[in-house]
Amino acid sequence: MIPRQILARARSLARPAGRSSQPANHYPSLEFHHKLRTRCYSEAPLPSPAAANPVTPVSPEPPLVPVAAHLPAADLRSKSSLNEAELKKFAAISETWWDADGPFKPLHAMNPTRLAFLRSTLCRHFGKDPCCSRPFEGLKFVDVGCGGGILSEPLARMGASVTGVDAVEKNIRIARLHADLDPTTSSIDYLCTTAEKLVEEQRKFDAVLALEVIEHVADPADFCKSLSSLTEYSGATVISTINRSMRAYATAIVMAEYVLRWLPAGTHDWSSFLTPEELVLILQRTSVSVQEMAGFAYNPLTGRWSLSDDVGVNFIAYATKNRE
Amino acid sequence: MIRISTRQWAFHRHAWKSVNRTLSSGAEAKLAGASIEQGSADKQRSESNLPVHDVAIVGGGMVGMALACSLAKLPLTNHLNIAIVDSNPALQNGQSIKKETPPDPRVSTVTPATRALFQDVGAWKYVEEHRHAYFDRMQVWDYTGLGYTKYHARDANKEVLGCVVENKVLHKSLLSCLQDSGSQHKLYPLRLSSMHLEPASASSHHGSLAKLELSDGNSLYAKLVVGADGSKSRVKELAGISSTGWKYSQNAVICTVEHMEENRCAWQRFLPNGPVALLPVGDKFSNIVWTMDPEDSLNRKSMSEVDFVKEVNRALDNGYGPRPKSQSFGGASPFSWLTAKNTVSADDCFEIPPKITKLASERMVFPLSLKHANSYAKKHVVLIGDAAHTVHPLAGQGVNMGFGDAFSLSNVIAEGIAVGSDIGEVSLLRRYESDRKPANLTMMAILDGFQKAYSVDFGPLNVLRAAAFQGVQSFSPLKRNIMSYASGEQRFPLFS
């Protein structure tokens, strides 16, 4: 198990007050390391029910480019944190992004809540007035793993210049079509690319958002490094994901996928979830410190999500770059 | 490459359209380069000359104007471009209300909760400049003479129970408040003829907007269409929202009357065919709302004024049945053992309503019904006020429910804009529905229950009703609960 000192330090990192940034000299335990490495070089990722073709297992020796070779457009020399099977899963249901009752229903329902968190933390970070209708005017945001643009469109309406990035071409097409329906959102720049490629192009953004993406990525550590490189020194990074806890297994996988059938079975892989402590540590390694964390709670009676202190299932973390 | 050029083309197309909308010559010079797109974008250009509004309020009555006012005052929504579609001439000219004319028969009782909402948007100060009448007492009894209930505002630690204001005063106040707010709004003095909610073509620039066609052939686009056009709502009909309800076999006769002394009490007497209510309006005037059978209503409308005044006095006083006895020292109240006090103050005694001396306005007759829309919201469309629910006037709650709807909707729109939502999205509008529907349905059920309970003349039921009157009169926590619910401070009766 993770040593108690690391857990305690991770928790203190997550709390907003009285934080001290220490260099991450503590080596995580072997088990913890094993978990991360397993994901990096995992064999036979879960076959998605929608994809017809069987998934070929990756060789057990650690190759330099685990999955990038599968992508036709990827540069062989650049590492990619993408997971091919995950991409296939999303490509199969990409038409249903904007169907509020389809497989993305929970995401649509959660959207206003996570936007509320973004609004309060980012307005405070950039010193903007949250009571005006376009508080993010003049700021450059990037939505990594934007999918159909569910998060990008409201951010554009709030005044930000949004760049939406997704590795699945179909998603980008759907996102562009939908964004063109409204003149305020038609200025969103959608690109079918990866975070790593943006880093190569040396793009920088005021806020880098990767919401509900990191659990679908093959190498979270590398992914976080790319996110950190994309963030300006005065910028913010926001990541949201699902906690790797028993409660999350019961709710996000068993309830959501099998009992209530909100999501197609196999959407999430429990072993790919990250605990808040792990996320904080990974980000800390890339010189990004988590300032605030919040959880999402679902009220089954009203059918609405709300922000809470309970990071047991879904959680979102707002982080800033360390000033070295 | 192709992706980049199509995006540029789309950007130019939108830029061209925004120029048409703002009609500024400076911007046109900048877009000389976009003239290449003219040929292909001609059809869409003619469509895009139509005005695009954020919110189109169809129906500029009290509730529609309350919504417009509230949107104009909230900081998150005061930048919205509002269109008001109503052919009522009262919205156009700045006619001032003369203080000398006798009060209009169309009045509404404003509950303290509604008054607080008006104060929040800064519209109440306009109401206070005109005639308005606060009342702090209410007496309810019926024709059997077996019981009565007297409500005092001080029993609930309040100053007033409500305020009776003429509808035209409320309307003018809201209109002045809107005009003074400096927000962007445009009045279309026309009627709505048709509405298109689905996009005409998938690639249409206005695919995410609703298109409204007006009676003079012009059209406009809006992100959200609000139906505030009353019980025969055209918006509800065009949106295909069905409603449930039934007609009461009753008509209401309303008029203004004059009397000798000042009146600061609201009186309501339940007669065999329906209640008669006397509400103070200000100076020495009061408003009569008399519910009765349709044939009687036609008779009473056409009879002479002197006869009508006699009938009204009979209805209010001791016609149809005896006066109830006051609870006094030796009063035979069955609940006297429950109350701690043995003495009864003079204020709790049964009072005889003021004697009406003459009729001060024409008599108007309205049919009464109960109607409730099965859903309040669809994509791009939402209903508020009488368009969503119509009730019996016996408790003066109808327009207060409407004002509650208007202010709730404006808050929901503000919350949506705070997180960048599209205001025409159904998920946002459903939040308004889930806020207002339970409260509205509860009130409607209670009012309907009262209407049914008081329209039956059956011995044991009469005694039960009388016992209910006495019970409420003697049992003060119940009385306070009823007062607090009726004045809008409590969302649901008995609980909370």
Coordinates of C-alpha atoms in Angstrom, one line a residue, chain A residues 18-248:
Chain A
G18 CA -0.7 26.2 4.1
R19 CA 0.8 24.2 1.3
S20 CA 4.6 23.7 0.9
S21 CA 6.0 22.3 -2.3
Q22 CA 8.6 19.8 -1.6
P23 CA 10.6 18.0 -4.3
A24 CA 9.1 14.5 -4.9
N25 CA 12.0 12.6 -3.5
H26 CA 10.0 9.9 -1.8
Y27 CA 9.8 6.9 -4.0
P28 CA 6.4 5.4 -4.2
S29 CA 6.1 1.8 -3.2
L30 CA 6.7 -0.9 -5.7
E31 CA 3.0 -1.8 -5.9
F32 CA 2.1 1.8 -6.8
H33 CA 4.7 1.9 -9.4
H34 CA 3.5 -1.4 -10.8
K35 CA 0.0 -0.1 -11.1
L36 CA 1.2 2.8 -13.3
R37 CA 3.5 0.7 -15.4
T38 CA 0.7 -1.9 -15.9
R39 CA -1.4 0.7 -17.5
C40 CA 1.5 2.0 -19.6
Y41 CA 2.3 -1.4 -21.0
S42 CA -0.9 -3.2 -20.5
E43 CA -1.8 -6.2 -22.6
A44 CA -5.2 -6.8 -24.0
P45 CA -7.1 -3.6 -23.0
L46 CA -10.8 -4.3 -22.4
P47 CA -12.4 -5.2 -25.8
S48 CA -15.2 -2.7 -26.4
P49 CA -18.6 -4.3 -27.2
A50 CA -19.0 -1.9 -30.2
A51 CA -15.7 -2.6 -31.9
A52 CA -15.8 -5.7 -34.0
N53 CA -12.1 -6.3 -34.5
P54 CA -10.2 -8.1 -31.7
V55 CA -7.5 -6.1 -30.0
T56 CA -4.0 -7.4 -30.4
P57 CA -2.0 -7.6 -27.1
V58 CA 1.0 -5.3 -26.8
S59 CA 4.3 -7.2 -26.3
P60 CA 5.4 -7.4 -22.6
E61 CA 8.9 -5.8 -23.2
P62 CA 8.7 -2.1 -22.8
P63 CA 8.9 -0.6 -26.3
L64 CA 9.6 3.1 -26.7
V65 CA 6.4 3.7 -28.6
P66 CA 3.7 1.5 -27.1
V67 CA 0.6 2.5 -29.1
A68 CA 1.6 5.3 -31.3
A69 CA 2.4 2.9 -34.2
H70 CA -1.3 2.1 -34.6
L71 CA -2.1 5.7 -35.5
P72 CA -1.5 6.5 -39.1
A73 CA -0.8 10.2 -38.6
A74 CA 1.3 9.9 -35.5
D75 CA 5.0 10.6 -35.7
L76 CA 6.8 7.3 -34.8
R77 CA 9.4 9.2 -32.8
S78 CA 6.9 11.1 -30.6
K79 CA 5.5 9.2 -27.6
S80 CA 1.8 9.2 -27.3
S81 CA -0.3 8.6 -24.3
L82 CA -3.2 7.4 -26.3
N83 CA -4.9 4.1 -25.8
E84 CA -6.1 2.7 -29.2
A85 CA -8.9 0.6 -27.8
E86 CA -10.3 3.6 -25.9
L87 CA -10.3 5.7 -29.1
K88 CA -12.3 2.9 -30.9
K89 CA -14.9 2.9 -28.1
F90 CA -15.6 6.5 -28.5
A91 CA -15.5 6.5 -32.3
A92 CA -18.2 4.0 -32.3
I93 CA -20.7 6.2 -30.4
S94 CA -19.6 9.6 -31.7
E95 CA -23.0 10.4 -33.4
T96 CA -24.7 10.4 -30.0
W97 CA -22.6 13.2 -28.4
W98 CA -25.3 15.7 -28.5
D99 CA -28.2 13.4 -27.8
A100 CA -29.0 14.4 -24.2
D101 CA -30.7 11.1 -23.6
G102 CA -28.1 8.9 -25.2
P103 CA -24.9 7.3 -23.8
F104 CA -23.5 10.7 -22.9
K105 CA -26.5 11.6 -20.7
P106 CA -24.5 11.6 -17.4
L107 CA -21.9 13.9 -19.0
H108 CA -24.6 16.4 -20.1
A109 CA -26.2 16.2 -16.6
M110 CA -22.8 16.8 -14.9
N111 CA -21.8 19.6 -17.3
P112 CA -23.4 22.6 -15.4
T113 CA -21.8 21.4 -12.2
R114 CA -18.3 21.1 -13.5
L115 CA -18.7 24.5 -15.3
A116 CA -19.7 26.0 -12.0
F117 CA -16.4 24.7 -10.5
L118 CA -14.5 26.0 -13.4
R119 CA -16.2 29.4 -13.2
S120 CA -15.5 29.9 -9.5
T121 CA -11.8 28.7 -9.5
L122 CA -10.8 30.2 -12.8
C123 CA -12.4 33.6 -12.2
R124 CA -10.6 33.7 -8.9
H125 CA -7.3 32.6 -10.6
F126 CA -7.5 35.2 -13.3
G127 CA -9.1 37.9 -11.2
K128 CA -12.2 38.1 -13.3
D129 CA -15.7 39.0 -12.1
P130 CA -17.9 35.9 -12.0
C131 CA -21.1 38.0 -12.1
C132 CA -20.6 39.1 -15.7
S133 CA -21.9 37.0 -18.5
R134 CA -18.5 36.6 -20.3
P135 CA -15.9 36.4 -17.6
F136 CA -13.3 34.6 -19.7
E137 CA -13.1 37.2 -22.4
G138 CA -9.5 37.4 -23.7
L139 CA -8.3 34.1 -22.2
K140 CA -7.1 31.1 -24.3
F141 CA -8.4 27.8 -23.2
V142 CA -7.7 24.3 -24.5
D143 CA -10.1 21.5 -24.0
V144 CA -8.1 18.3 -24.3
G145 CA -10.3 15.3 -25.3
C146 CA -13.1 17.6 -26.2
G147 CA -15.3 14.9 -27.7
G148 CA -18.4 16.5 -29.2
G149 CA -17.6 19.9 -27.6
I150 CA -19.9 19.5 -24.6
L151 CA -17.4 21.5 -22.4
S152 CA -16.0 23.7 -25.2
E153 CA -19.3 25.4 -26.2
P154 CA -20.3 26.7 -22.8
L155 CA -16.7 28.0 -22.3
A156 CA -16.9 29.8 -25.6
R157 CA -20.2 31.4 -24.6
M158 CA -18.5 32.5 -21.4
G159 CA -16.0 34.5 -23.6
A160 CA -13.0 32.3 -23.8
S161 CA -11.1 31.6 -27.0
V162 CA -11.4 27.8 -27.0
T163 CA -9.3 25.3 -28.9
G164 CA -10.9 21.8 -28.8
V165 CA -8.6 18.9 -29.3
D166 CA -9.6 15.2 -29.7
A167 CA -7.8 12.2 -31.2
V168 CA -11.0 10.9 -32.9
E169 CA -11.7 12.5 -36.2
K170 CA -15.4 11.8 -36.1
N171 CA -15.8 13.6 -32.8
I172 CA -14.1 16.7 -34.2
R173 CA -16.5 16.7 -37.1
I174 CA -19.5 16.3 -34.9
A175 CA -18.2 19.1 -32.6
R176 CA -17.7 21.5 -35.5
L177 CA -21.1 20.8 -37.0
H178 CA -22.8 21.5 -33.7
A179 CA -20.7 24.5 -32.8
D180 CA -21.6 26.1 -36.2
L181 CA -25.3 26.3 -35.2
D182 CA -24.7 29.1 -32.8
P183 CA -22.6 32.2 -33.8
T184 CA -21.1 32.5 -30.3
T185 CA -19.6 29.0 -30.5
S186 CA -18.6 28.9 -34.1
S187 CA -15.3 30.6 -33.2
I188 CA -14.1 27.4 -31.4
D189 CA -11.0 26.0 -33.1
Y190 CA -11.4 22.2 -33.2
L191 CA -8.3 20.2 -34.1
C192 CA -7.9 16.4 -34.5
T193 CA -4.6 16.0 -32.8
T194 CA -3.1 15.0 -29.4
A195 CA -1.8 17.0 -26.5
E196 CA 1.7 15.8 -27.3
K197 CA 1.5 17.3 -30.8
L198 CA 0.4 20.6 -29.4
V199 CA 3.4 20.6 -27.1
E200 CA 5.6 20.0 -30.2
E201 CA 4.0 23.0 -31.8
Q202 CA 4.9 24.9 -28.7
R203 CA 1.4 26.1 -28.1
K204 CA 0.6 27.7 -24.7
F205 CA -2.7 28.3 -23.1
D206 CA -4.0 30.2 -20.1
A207 CA -6.0 27.2 -19.0
V208 CA -5.6 23.6 -19.9
L209 CA -8.7 21.5 -19.3
A210 CA -8.7 17.7 -19.4
L211 CA -12.0 16.7 -17.9
E212 CA -13.0 13.0 -17.9
V213 CA -10.0 12.1 -20.2
I214 CA -7.2 10.8 -18.0
E215 CA -9.0 7.6 -17.2
H216 CA -9.0 6.7 -20.9
V217 CA -5.3 7.5 -21.5
A218 CA -2.6 4.8 -21.6
D219 CA 0.1 6.8 -19.8
P220 CA -1.3 9.3 -17.3
A221 CA 2.2 10.5 -16.2
D222 CA 3.1 11.4 -19.8
F223 CA -0.2 12.9 -20.4
C224 CA 0.1 15.2 -17.4
K225 CA 3.6 16.2 -18.5
S226 CA 2.1 17.3 -21.9
L227 CA -0.7 19.2 -20.1
S228 CA 1.8 20.9 -17.9
S229 CA 3.9 22.0 -21.0
L230 CA 0.8 23.4 -22.6
T231 CA 0.0 25.6 -19.6
E232 CA 1.4 29.2 -19.4
Y233 CA 3.4 30.0 -16.3
S234 CA 0.5 32.1 -15.0
G235 CA -2.1 29.6 -16.1
A236 CA -4.2 26.9 -14.6
T237 CA -4.7 23.2 -15.3
V238 CA -7.9 21.4 -14.5
I239 CA -8.3 17.7 -14.5
S240 CA -11.3 15.7 -13.6
T241 CA -11.7 11.9 -13.4
I242 CA -13.1 9.1 -11.3
N243 CA -11.6 7.9 -8.1
R244 CA -10.3 4.3 -8.0
S245 CA -12.3 3.4 -4.9
M246 CA -14.8 0.7 -4.1
R247 CA -17.6 3.2 -4.1
A248 CA -16.6 4.3 -7.6

